[in-house]
Coordinates of C-alpha atoms in Angstrom, one line a residue:
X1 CA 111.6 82.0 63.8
X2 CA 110.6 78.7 62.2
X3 CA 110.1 75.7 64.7
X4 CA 113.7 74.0 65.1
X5 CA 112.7 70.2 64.8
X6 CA 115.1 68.6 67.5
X7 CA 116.7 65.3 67.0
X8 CA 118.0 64.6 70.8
X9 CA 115.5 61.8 72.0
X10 CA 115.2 61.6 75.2
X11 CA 115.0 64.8 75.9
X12 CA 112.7 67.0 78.2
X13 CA 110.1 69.3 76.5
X14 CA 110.0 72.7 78.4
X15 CA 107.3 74.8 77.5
X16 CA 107.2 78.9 78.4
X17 CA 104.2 80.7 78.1
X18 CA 103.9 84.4 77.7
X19 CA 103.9 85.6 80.7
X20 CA 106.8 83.5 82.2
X21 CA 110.1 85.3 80.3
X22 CA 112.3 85.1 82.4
X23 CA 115.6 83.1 82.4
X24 CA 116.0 81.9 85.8
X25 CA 112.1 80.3 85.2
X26 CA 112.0 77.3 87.4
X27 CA 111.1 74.6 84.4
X28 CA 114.5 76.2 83.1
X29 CA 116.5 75.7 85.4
X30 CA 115.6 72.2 85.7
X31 CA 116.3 71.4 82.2
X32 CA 119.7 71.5 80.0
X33 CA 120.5 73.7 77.0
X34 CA 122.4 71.1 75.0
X35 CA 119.7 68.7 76.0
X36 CA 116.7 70.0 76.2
X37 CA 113.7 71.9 74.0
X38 CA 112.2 75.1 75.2
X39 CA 108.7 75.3 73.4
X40 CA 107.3 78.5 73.2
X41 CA 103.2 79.1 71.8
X42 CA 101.5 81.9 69.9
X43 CA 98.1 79.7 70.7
X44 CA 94.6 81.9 69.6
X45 CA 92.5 80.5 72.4
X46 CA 94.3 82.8 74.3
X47 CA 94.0 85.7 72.2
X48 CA 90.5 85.3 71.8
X49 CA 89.0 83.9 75.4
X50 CA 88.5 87.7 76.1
X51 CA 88.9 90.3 73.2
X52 CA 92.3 91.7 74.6
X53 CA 92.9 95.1 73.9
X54 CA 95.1 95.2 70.8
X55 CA 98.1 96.9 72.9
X56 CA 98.1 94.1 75.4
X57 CA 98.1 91.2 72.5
X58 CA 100.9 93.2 70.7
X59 CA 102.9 93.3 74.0
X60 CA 102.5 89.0 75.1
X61 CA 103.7 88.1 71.5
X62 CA 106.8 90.5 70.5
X63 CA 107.9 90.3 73.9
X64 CA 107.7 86.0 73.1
X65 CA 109.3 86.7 70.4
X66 CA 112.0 89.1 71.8
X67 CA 112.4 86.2 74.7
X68 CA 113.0 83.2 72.1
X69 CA 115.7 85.2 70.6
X70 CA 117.4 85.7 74.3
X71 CA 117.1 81.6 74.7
X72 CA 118.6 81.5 71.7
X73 CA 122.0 83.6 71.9
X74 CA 121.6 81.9 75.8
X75 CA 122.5 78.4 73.8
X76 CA 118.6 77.0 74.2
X77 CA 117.1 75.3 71.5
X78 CA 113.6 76.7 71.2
X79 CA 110.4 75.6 68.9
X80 CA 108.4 78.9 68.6
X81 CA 105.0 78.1 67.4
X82 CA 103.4 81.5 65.6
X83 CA 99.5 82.2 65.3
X84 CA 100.1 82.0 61.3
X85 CA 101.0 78.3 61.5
X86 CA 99.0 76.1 59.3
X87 CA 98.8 73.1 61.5
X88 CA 98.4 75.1 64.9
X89 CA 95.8 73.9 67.1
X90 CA 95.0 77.2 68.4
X91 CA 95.6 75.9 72.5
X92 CA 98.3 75.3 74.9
X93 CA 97.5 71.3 75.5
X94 CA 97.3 70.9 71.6
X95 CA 100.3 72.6 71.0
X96 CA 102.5 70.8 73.7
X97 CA 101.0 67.8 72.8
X98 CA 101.8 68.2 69.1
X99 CA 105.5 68.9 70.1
X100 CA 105.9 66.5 72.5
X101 CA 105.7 63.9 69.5
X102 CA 107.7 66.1 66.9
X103 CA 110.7 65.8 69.5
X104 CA 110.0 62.4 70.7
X105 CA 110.6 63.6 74.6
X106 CA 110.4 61.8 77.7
X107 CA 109.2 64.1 80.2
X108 CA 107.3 67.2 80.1
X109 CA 108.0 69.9 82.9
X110 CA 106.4 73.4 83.3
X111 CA 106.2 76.4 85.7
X112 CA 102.8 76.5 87.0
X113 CA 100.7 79.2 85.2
X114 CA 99.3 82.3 86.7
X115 CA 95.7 81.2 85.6
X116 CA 93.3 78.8 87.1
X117 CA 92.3 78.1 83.6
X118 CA 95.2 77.2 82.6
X119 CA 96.3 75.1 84.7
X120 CA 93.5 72.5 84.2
X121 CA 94.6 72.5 80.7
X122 CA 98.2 72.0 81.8
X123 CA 97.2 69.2 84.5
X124 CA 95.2 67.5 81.7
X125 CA 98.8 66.5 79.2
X126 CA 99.6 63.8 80.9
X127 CA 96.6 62.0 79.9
X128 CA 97.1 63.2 76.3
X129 CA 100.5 62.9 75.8
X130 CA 101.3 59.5 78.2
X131 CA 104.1 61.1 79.2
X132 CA 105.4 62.2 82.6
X133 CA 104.1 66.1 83.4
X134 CA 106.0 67.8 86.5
X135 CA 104.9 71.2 87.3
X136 CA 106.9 72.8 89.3
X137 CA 106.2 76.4 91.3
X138 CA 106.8 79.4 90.2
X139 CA 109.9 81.0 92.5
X140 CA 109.6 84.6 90.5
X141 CA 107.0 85.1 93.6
X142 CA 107.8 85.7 96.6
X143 CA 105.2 83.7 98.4
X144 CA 104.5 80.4 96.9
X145 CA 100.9 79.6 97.2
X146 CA 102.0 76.7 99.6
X147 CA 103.2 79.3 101.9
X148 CA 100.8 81.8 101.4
X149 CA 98.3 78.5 102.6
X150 CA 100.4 77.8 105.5
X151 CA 100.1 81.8 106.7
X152 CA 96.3 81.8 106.0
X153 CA 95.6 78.4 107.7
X154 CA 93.6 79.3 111.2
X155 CA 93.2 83.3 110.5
X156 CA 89.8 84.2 110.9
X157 CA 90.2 87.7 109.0
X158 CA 93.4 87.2 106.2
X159 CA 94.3 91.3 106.3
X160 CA 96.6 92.5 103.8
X161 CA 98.3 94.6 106.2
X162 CA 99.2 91.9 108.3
X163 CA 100.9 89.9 105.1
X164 CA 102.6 92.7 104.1
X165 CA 104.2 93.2 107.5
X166 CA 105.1 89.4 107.3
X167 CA 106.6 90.0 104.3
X168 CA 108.8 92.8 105.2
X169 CA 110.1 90.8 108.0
X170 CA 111.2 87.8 105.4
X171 CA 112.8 90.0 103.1
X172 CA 114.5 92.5 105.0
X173 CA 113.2 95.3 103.1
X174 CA 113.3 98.8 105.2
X175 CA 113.8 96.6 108.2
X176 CA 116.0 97.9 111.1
X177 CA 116.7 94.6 112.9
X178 CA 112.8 93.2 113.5
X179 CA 111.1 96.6 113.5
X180 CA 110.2 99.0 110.5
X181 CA 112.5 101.6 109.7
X182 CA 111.0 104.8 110.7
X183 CA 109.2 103.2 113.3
X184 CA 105.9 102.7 111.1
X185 CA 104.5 99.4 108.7
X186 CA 102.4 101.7 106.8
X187 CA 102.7 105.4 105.2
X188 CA 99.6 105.3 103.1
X189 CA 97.9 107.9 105.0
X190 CA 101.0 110.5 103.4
X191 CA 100.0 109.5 100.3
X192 CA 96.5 111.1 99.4
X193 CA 97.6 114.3 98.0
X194 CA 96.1 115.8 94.8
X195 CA 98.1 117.1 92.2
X196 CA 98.9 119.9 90.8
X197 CA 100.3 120.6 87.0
X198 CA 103.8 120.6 86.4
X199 CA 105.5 121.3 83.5
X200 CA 108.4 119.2 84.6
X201 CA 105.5 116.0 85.5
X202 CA 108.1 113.1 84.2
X203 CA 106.8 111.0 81.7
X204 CA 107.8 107.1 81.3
X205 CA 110.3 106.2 78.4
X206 CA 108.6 105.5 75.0
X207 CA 109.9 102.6 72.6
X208 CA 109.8 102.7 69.3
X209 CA 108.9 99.4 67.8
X210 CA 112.1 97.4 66.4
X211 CA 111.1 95.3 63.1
X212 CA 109.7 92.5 65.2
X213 CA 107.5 94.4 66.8
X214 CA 106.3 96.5 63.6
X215 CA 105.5 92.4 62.4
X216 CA 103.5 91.6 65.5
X217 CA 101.9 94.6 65.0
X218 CA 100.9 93.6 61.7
X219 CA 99.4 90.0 62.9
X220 CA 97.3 92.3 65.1
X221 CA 96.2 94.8 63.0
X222 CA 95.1 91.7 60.4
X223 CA 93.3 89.6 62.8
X224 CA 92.6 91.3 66.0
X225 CA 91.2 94.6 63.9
X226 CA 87.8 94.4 65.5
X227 CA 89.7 94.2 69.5
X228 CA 89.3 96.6 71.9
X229 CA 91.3 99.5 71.7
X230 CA 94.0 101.8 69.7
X231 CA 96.5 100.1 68.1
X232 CA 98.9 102.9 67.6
X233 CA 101.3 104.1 69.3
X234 CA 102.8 101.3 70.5
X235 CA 105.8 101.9 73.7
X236 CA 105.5 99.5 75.8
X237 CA 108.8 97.6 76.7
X238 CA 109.2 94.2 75.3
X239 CA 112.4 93.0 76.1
X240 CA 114.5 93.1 79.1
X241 CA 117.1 95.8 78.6
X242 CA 114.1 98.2 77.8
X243 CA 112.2 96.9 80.9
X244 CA 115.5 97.8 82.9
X245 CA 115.6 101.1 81.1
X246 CA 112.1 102.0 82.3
X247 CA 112.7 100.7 85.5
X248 CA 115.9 103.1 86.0
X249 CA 113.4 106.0 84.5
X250 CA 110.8 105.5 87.4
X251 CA 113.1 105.4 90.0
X252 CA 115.3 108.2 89.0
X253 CA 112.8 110.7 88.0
X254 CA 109.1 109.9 89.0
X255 CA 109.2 107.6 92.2
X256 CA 110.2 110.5 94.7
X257 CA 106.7 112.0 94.2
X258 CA 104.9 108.7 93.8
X259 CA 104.0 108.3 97.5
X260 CA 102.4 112.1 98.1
X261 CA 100.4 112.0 94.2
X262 CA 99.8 108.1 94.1
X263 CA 96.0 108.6 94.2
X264 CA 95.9 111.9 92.5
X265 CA 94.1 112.3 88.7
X266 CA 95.0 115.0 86.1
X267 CA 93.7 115.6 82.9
X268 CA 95.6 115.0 80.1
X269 CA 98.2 113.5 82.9
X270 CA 97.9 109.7 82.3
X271 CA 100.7 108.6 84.3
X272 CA 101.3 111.2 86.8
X273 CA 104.5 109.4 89.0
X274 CA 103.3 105.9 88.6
X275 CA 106.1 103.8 87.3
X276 CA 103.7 101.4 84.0
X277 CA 106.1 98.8 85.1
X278 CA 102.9 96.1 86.0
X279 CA 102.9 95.0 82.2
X280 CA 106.4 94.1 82.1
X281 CA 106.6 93.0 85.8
X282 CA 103.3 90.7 85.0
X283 CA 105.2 88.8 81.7
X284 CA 108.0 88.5 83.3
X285 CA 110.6 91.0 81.8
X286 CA 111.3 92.4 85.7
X287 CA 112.1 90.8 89.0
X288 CA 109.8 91.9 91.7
X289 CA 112.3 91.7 94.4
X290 CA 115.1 93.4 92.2
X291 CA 113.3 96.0 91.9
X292 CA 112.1 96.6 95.3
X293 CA 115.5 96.0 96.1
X294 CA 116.1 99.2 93.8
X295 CA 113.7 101.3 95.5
X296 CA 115.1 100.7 98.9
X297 CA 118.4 101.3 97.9
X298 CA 117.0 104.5 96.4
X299 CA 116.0 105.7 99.9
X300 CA 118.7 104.8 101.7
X301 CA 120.9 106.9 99.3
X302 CA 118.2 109.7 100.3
X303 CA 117.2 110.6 96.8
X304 CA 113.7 109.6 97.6
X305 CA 111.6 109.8 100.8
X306 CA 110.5 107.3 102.8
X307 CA 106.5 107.4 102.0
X308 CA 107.5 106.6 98.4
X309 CA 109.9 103.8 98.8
X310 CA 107.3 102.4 101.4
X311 CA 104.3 102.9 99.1
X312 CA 105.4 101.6 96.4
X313 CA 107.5 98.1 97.8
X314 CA 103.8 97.7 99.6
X315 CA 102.2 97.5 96.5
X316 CA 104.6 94.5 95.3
X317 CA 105.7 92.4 98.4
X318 CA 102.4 93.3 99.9
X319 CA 99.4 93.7 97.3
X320 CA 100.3 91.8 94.3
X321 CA 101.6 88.7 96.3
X322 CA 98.3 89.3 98.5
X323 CA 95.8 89.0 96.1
X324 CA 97.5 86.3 94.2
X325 CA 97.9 84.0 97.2
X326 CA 93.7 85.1 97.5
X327 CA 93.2 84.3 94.2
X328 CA 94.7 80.4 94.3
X329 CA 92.9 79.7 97.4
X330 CA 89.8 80.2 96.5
X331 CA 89.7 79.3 92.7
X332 CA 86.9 78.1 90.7
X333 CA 84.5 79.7 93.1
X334 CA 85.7 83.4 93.5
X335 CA 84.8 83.6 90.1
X336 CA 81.1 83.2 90.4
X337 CA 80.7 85.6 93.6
X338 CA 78.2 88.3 93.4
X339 CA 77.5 89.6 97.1
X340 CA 75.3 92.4 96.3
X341 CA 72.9 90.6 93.8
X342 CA 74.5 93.2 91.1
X343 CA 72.7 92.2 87.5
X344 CA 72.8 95.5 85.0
X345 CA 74.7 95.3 82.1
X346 CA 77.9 96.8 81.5
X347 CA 77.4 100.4 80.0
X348 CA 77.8 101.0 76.4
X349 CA 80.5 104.1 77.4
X350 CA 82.6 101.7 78.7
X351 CA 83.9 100.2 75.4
X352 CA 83.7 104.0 73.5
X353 CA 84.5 106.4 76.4
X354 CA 81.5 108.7 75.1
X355 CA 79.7 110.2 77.9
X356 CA 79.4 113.4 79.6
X357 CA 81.0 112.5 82.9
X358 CA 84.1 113.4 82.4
X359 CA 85.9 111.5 84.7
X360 CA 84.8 108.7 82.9
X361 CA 85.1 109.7 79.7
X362 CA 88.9 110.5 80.5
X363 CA 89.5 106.9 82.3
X364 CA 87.9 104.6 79.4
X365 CA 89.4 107.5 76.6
X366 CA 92.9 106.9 78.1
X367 CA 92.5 102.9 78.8
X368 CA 91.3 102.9 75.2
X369 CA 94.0 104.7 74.0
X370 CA 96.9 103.3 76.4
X371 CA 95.7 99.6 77.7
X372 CA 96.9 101.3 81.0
X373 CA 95.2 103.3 83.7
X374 CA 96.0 103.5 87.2
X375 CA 95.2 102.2 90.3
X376 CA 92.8 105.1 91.5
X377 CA 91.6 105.5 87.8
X378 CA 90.1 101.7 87.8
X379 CA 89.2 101.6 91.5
X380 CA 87.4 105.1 92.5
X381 CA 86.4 106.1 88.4
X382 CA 85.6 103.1 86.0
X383 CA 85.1 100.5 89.4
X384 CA 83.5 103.0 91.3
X385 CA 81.0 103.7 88.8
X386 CA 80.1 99.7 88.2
X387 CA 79.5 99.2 91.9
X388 CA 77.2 102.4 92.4
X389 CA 75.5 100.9 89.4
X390 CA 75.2 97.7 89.9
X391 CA 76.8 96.1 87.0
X392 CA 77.3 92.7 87.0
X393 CA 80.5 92.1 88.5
X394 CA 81.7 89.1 86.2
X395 CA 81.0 91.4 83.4
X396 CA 83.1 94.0 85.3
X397 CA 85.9 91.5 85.4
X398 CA 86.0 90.9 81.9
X399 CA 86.3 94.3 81.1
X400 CA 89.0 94.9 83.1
X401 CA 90.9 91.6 82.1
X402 CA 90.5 92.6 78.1
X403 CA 91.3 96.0 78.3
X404 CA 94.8 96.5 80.5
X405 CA 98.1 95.8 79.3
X406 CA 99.2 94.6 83.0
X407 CA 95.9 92.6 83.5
X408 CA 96.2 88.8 84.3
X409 CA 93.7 87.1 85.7
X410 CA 95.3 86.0 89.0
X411 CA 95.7 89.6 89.8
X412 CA 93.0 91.1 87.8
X413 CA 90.0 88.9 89.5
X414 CA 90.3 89.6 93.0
X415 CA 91.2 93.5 92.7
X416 CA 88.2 93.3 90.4
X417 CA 85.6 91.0 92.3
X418 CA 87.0 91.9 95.4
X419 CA 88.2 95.0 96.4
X420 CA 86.3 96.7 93.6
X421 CA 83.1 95.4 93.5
X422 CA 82.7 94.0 97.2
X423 CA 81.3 91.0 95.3
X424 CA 82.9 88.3 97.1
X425 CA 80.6 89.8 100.2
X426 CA 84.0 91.3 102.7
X427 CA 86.4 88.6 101.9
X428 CA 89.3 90.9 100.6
X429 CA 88.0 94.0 101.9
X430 CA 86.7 95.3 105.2
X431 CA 84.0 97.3 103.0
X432 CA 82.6 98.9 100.1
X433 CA 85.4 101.5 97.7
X434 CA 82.3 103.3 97.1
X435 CA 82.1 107.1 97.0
X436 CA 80.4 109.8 95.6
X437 CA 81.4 112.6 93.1
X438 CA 83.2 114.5 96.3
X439 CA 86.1 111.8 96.2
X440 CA 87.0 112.3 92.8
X441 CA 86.3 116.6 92.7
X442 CA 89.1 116.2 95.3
X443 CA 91.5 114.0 93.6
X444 CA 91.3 115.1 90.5
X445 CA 90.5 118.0 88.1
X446 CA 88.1 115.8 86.3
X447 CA 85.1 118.0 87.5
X448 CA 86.1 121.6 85.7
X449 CA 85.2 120.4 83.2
X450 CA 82.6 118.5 83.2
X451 CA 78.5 119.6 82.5
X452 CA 77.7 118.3 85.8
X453 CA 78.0 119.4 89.2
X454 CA 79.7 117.1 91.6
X455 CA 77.8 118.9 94.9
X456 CA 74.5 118.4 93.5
X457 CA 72.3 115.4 94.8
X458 CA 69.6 115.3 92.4
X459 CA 68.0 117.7 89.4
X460 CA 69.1 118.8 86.1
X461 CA 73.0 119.1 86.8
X462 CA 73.6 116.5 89.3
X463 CA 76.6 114.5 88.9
X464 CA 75.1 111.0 88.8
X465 CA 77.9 109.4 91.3
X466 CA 76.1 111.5 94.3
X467 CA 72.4 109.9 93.0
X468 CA 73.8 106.7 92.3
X469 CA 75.9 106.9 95.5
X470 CA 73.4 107.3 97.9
X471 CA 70.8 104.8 96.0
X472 CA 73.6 101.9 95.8
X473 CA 73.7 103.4 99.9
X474 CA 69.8 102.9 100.2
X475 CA 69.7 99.6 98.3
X476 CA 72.0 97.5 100.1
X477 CA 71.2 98.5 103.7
X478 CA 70.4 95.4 104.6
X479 CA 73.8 93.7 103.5
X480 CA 75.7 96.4 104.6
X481 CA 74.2 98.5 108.3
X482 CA 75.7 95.8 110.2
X483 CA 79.3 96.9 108.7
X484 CA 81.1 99.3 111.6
X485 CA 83.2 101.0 108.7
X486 CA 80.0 101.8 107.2
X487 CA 78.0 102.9 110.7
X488 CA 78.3 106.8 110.5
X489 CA 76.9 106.9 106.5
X490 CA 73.9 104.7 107.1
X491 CA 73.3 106.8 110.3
X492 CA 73.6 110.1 107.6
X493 CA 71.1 108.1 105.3
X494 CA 68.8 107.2 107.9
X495 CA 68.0 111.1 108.8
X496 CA 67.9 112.0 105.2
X497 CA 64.0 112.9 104.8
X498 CA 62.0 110.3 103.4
X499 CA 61.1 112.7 100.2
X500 CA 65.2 113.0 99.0
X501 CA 65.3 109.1 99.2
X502 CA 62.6 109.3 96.8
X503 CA 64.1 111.9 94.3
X504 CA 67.6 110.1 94.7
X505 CA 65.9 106.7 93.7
X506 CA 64.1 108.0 90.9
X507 CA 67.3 110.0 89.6
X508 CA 69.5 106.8 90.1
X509 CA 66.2 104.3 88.2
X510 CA 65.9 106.7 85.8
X511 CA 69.6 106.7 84.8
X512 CA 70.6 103.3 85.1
X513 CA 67.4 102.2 82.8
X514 CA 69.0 103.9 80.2
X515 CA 72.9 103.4 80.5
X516 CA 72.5 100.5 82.5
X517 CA 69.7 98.4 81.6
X518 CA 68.4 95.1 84.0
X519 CA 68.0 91.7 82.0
X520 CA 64.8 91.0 80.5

């Protein structure tokens, strides 16, 4: 995969980054394959920005790698720029300057990036290069940021719910005419079950690494040896036709119990009925509305119910376009939100797994191993915990942007900052995700066994989510009475006897001093 120096002057420089792999990619559709040059860029600014687990980096560049070769046999000439290049820059506005003068082109056109960051690099080659820069936006969405704009413009509260409904109704899926099928927007409320073992539990298809991959894998294992997390095994998809395989996996065997088990936790169970499609949905390998398309069809052939298929489109027509939409209207300043004053640093656990709460220890032992968790997993566990504490919630978001497979930052940030961490003070959510050990002893089997007891306040064997629960409860009354959804627990707090408030905020001092430690 050496660069191919093109002679065709002239011509329009398109450069793909690695999460954009898709064919029908707006920048190339608006170019010419017997024209044009698709420039594709192993760059280590963005291998090294945040240390990326070593899954996740091993996933972005075989499945580049994997999508040059597709451009290829497609009739594109493409200049593929590797990490091990002597005279790479090591960015994205180096390389695609560089290659704008090896091809002597006369226009540069992109698809606008999925990071804030990166797009001031991007806006900033025109000045480098003197050349024309078109960006152009990215139609893999389903709601352009224009549009999402337009439907936010005048709303005094922007509510998921009430995008997701809007949604529905522009792409007709499980619509009867103008109404919902079913009668109903929302099933969620069907889909809080825990779960129980299953020796049948489906388990998402595993690839074996082809010879590109086993290379990549190499590059990692050289330079990225000191990264976050396990190296081997490596399964992810990384090309298309394995994406579509795993796709057809999820909806054939695991998506008909998705909706009932969606927030459910198992030990040993890492993937329950959740479909691990966000990795190659986020780079690119999957259409979004393909496969919701799938799911509905799904339904209406009755092989699943209707709580799943509506569960699961929500989280892609309604959530991820939601909290991207979020995420490009309020960049640079989401990033620097911090609500409740949170300062403590990140714990130690968090990059090891070693600790005696075994809920935790099971999250960040499985993220470590897999670069994937789910949603519940990183909300009510890992986030949970970092709220209760209060860890500092940029710190949080790093964490979570290194270590997940699926985890870019247009997506990562606000579900992170926002609907994690309450950080951005309300914005993106009504309230708080914070909750004691009770929530997870009833979602999971996490608290078997574990050495502490999740009905326990305070003493010896108290599980320290109820302490820290009701000291993050204590702490932030203030910022938080005057919230209705919050009215009947600060009521519960304000009967508790003045000398349990003391013994909970000892406990909860007492613990975060050592795990959690405040800046000198």
């Amino acid at each position: 995969m050496a660069n191919t120096p093109s002679s065709s002057n002239g011509a329009l420089l398109l450069p793909v980054l690695g999460d954009q792999l898709t064919p029908t990619l707006a920048s190339l559709a608006a170019g010419e394959r017997s024209r044009d040059v698709v420039l594709m860029m192993e760059v280590a600014d963005e291998t090294t920005y945040v240390r990326h687990h070593k899954k996740k980096i091993v996933l972005i560049l075989s499945a580049m790698r994997h999508f040059a070769e597709e451009l290829r046999a497609a009739g594109w000439q493409v200049d593929y720029v590797r990490l091990d290049d002597p005279q790479n820059t090591g960015s994205f506005d180096g390389e695609i300057a560089r290659a704008a003068r090896r091809h002597a082109v006369r226009r540069i056109v992109l698809t606008e990036p999925g990071e804030y960051r990166v797009e001031c690099l991007l806006r900033g080659i025109a000045a480098r290069t003197g050349l024309a820069v078109e960006i152009l936006p990215d139609t893999r969405f389903l709601c352009s940021r224009k549009s999402f704009a337009g439907w936010a413009k005048g709303r005094k509260l922007l509510r998921m719910e009430d995008f997701y409904r809007a949604m529905r109704k522009r792409t007709g899926l499980l619509m009867d005419g103008d109404k919902p099928v079913g009668g109903t927007w929302n099933l969620d409320k069907e889909n809080r079950k825990p779960a129980q073992r299953d020796l049948m539990m489906p388990r998402p298809p595993r690839f074996a690494p082809d010879a590109m991959t086993r290379e990549v894998m190499d590059v990692v294992r050289t330079r990225f040896d000191n990264h976050f997390g396990d190296l081997e095994p490596f399964w992810f998809p990384v090309t298309r036709t394995d994406a579509a395989t795993a796709q057809r996996a999820f909806i054939d065997s695991a998506l008909a119990s998705f909706g009932d088990f969606q927030d459910a936790m198992l030990t040993g169970e890492p993937f329950l009925y959740h479909s691990v499609l966000a990795p190659a949905l986020n780079i690119g390998l999957i259409d979004p509305l393909t496969l919701c398309r799938d799911v509905e069809a799904a339904w209406r052939a009755g092989r699943v119910p209707l709580n799943a298929a509506e569960g699961f489109i929500r989280q892609i027509i309604g959530w991820r376009e939601y909290v991207r939409g979020i995420y490009w209207m309020t960049m640079p300043d989401y990033l620097d939100h911090n609500a409740l004053e949170a300062r403590r640093a990140l714990p130690d656990f968090y990059w090891t797994g070693e600790t005696d709460m075994a809920c935790l220890a099971h999250a960040i032992g499985q993220t470590k191993a897999e670069a994937y968790a789910h949603h519940i997993q990183r909300l009510m566990v890992t986030g949970n915990f970092a709220l209760l504490a209060g860890v500092d919630p940029k710190a949080v978001h790093e964490w979570y942007l290194m270590v997940y497979a699926d985890a870019f930052e247009w997506v990562e940030l606000p579900n992170t900052l926002g609907m994690s961490q309450y950080a951005d003070g309300g914005f993106l959510g009504s309230k708080p995700y914070a909750a004691s050990a009770n929530y997870i002893s009833k979602m999971s089997d996490y608290c078997r066994g574990c050495r502490f007891d999740p009905k326990a306040r305070t003493g010896p064997r108290a599980c320290p989510f109820n302490f820290l629960y009701w000291d993050f409860i204590g702490r932030n009354e203030a910022r938080l009475s005057d919230n209705q959804r919050m009215a009947m627990i600060y009521a519960s707090w304000r009967k508790m006897p003045a000398a349990d408030k003391l013994a909970i905020s000892e406990a909860a001092r007492g613990f975060l001093d050592r795990v959690a430690p405040l800046p000198e």
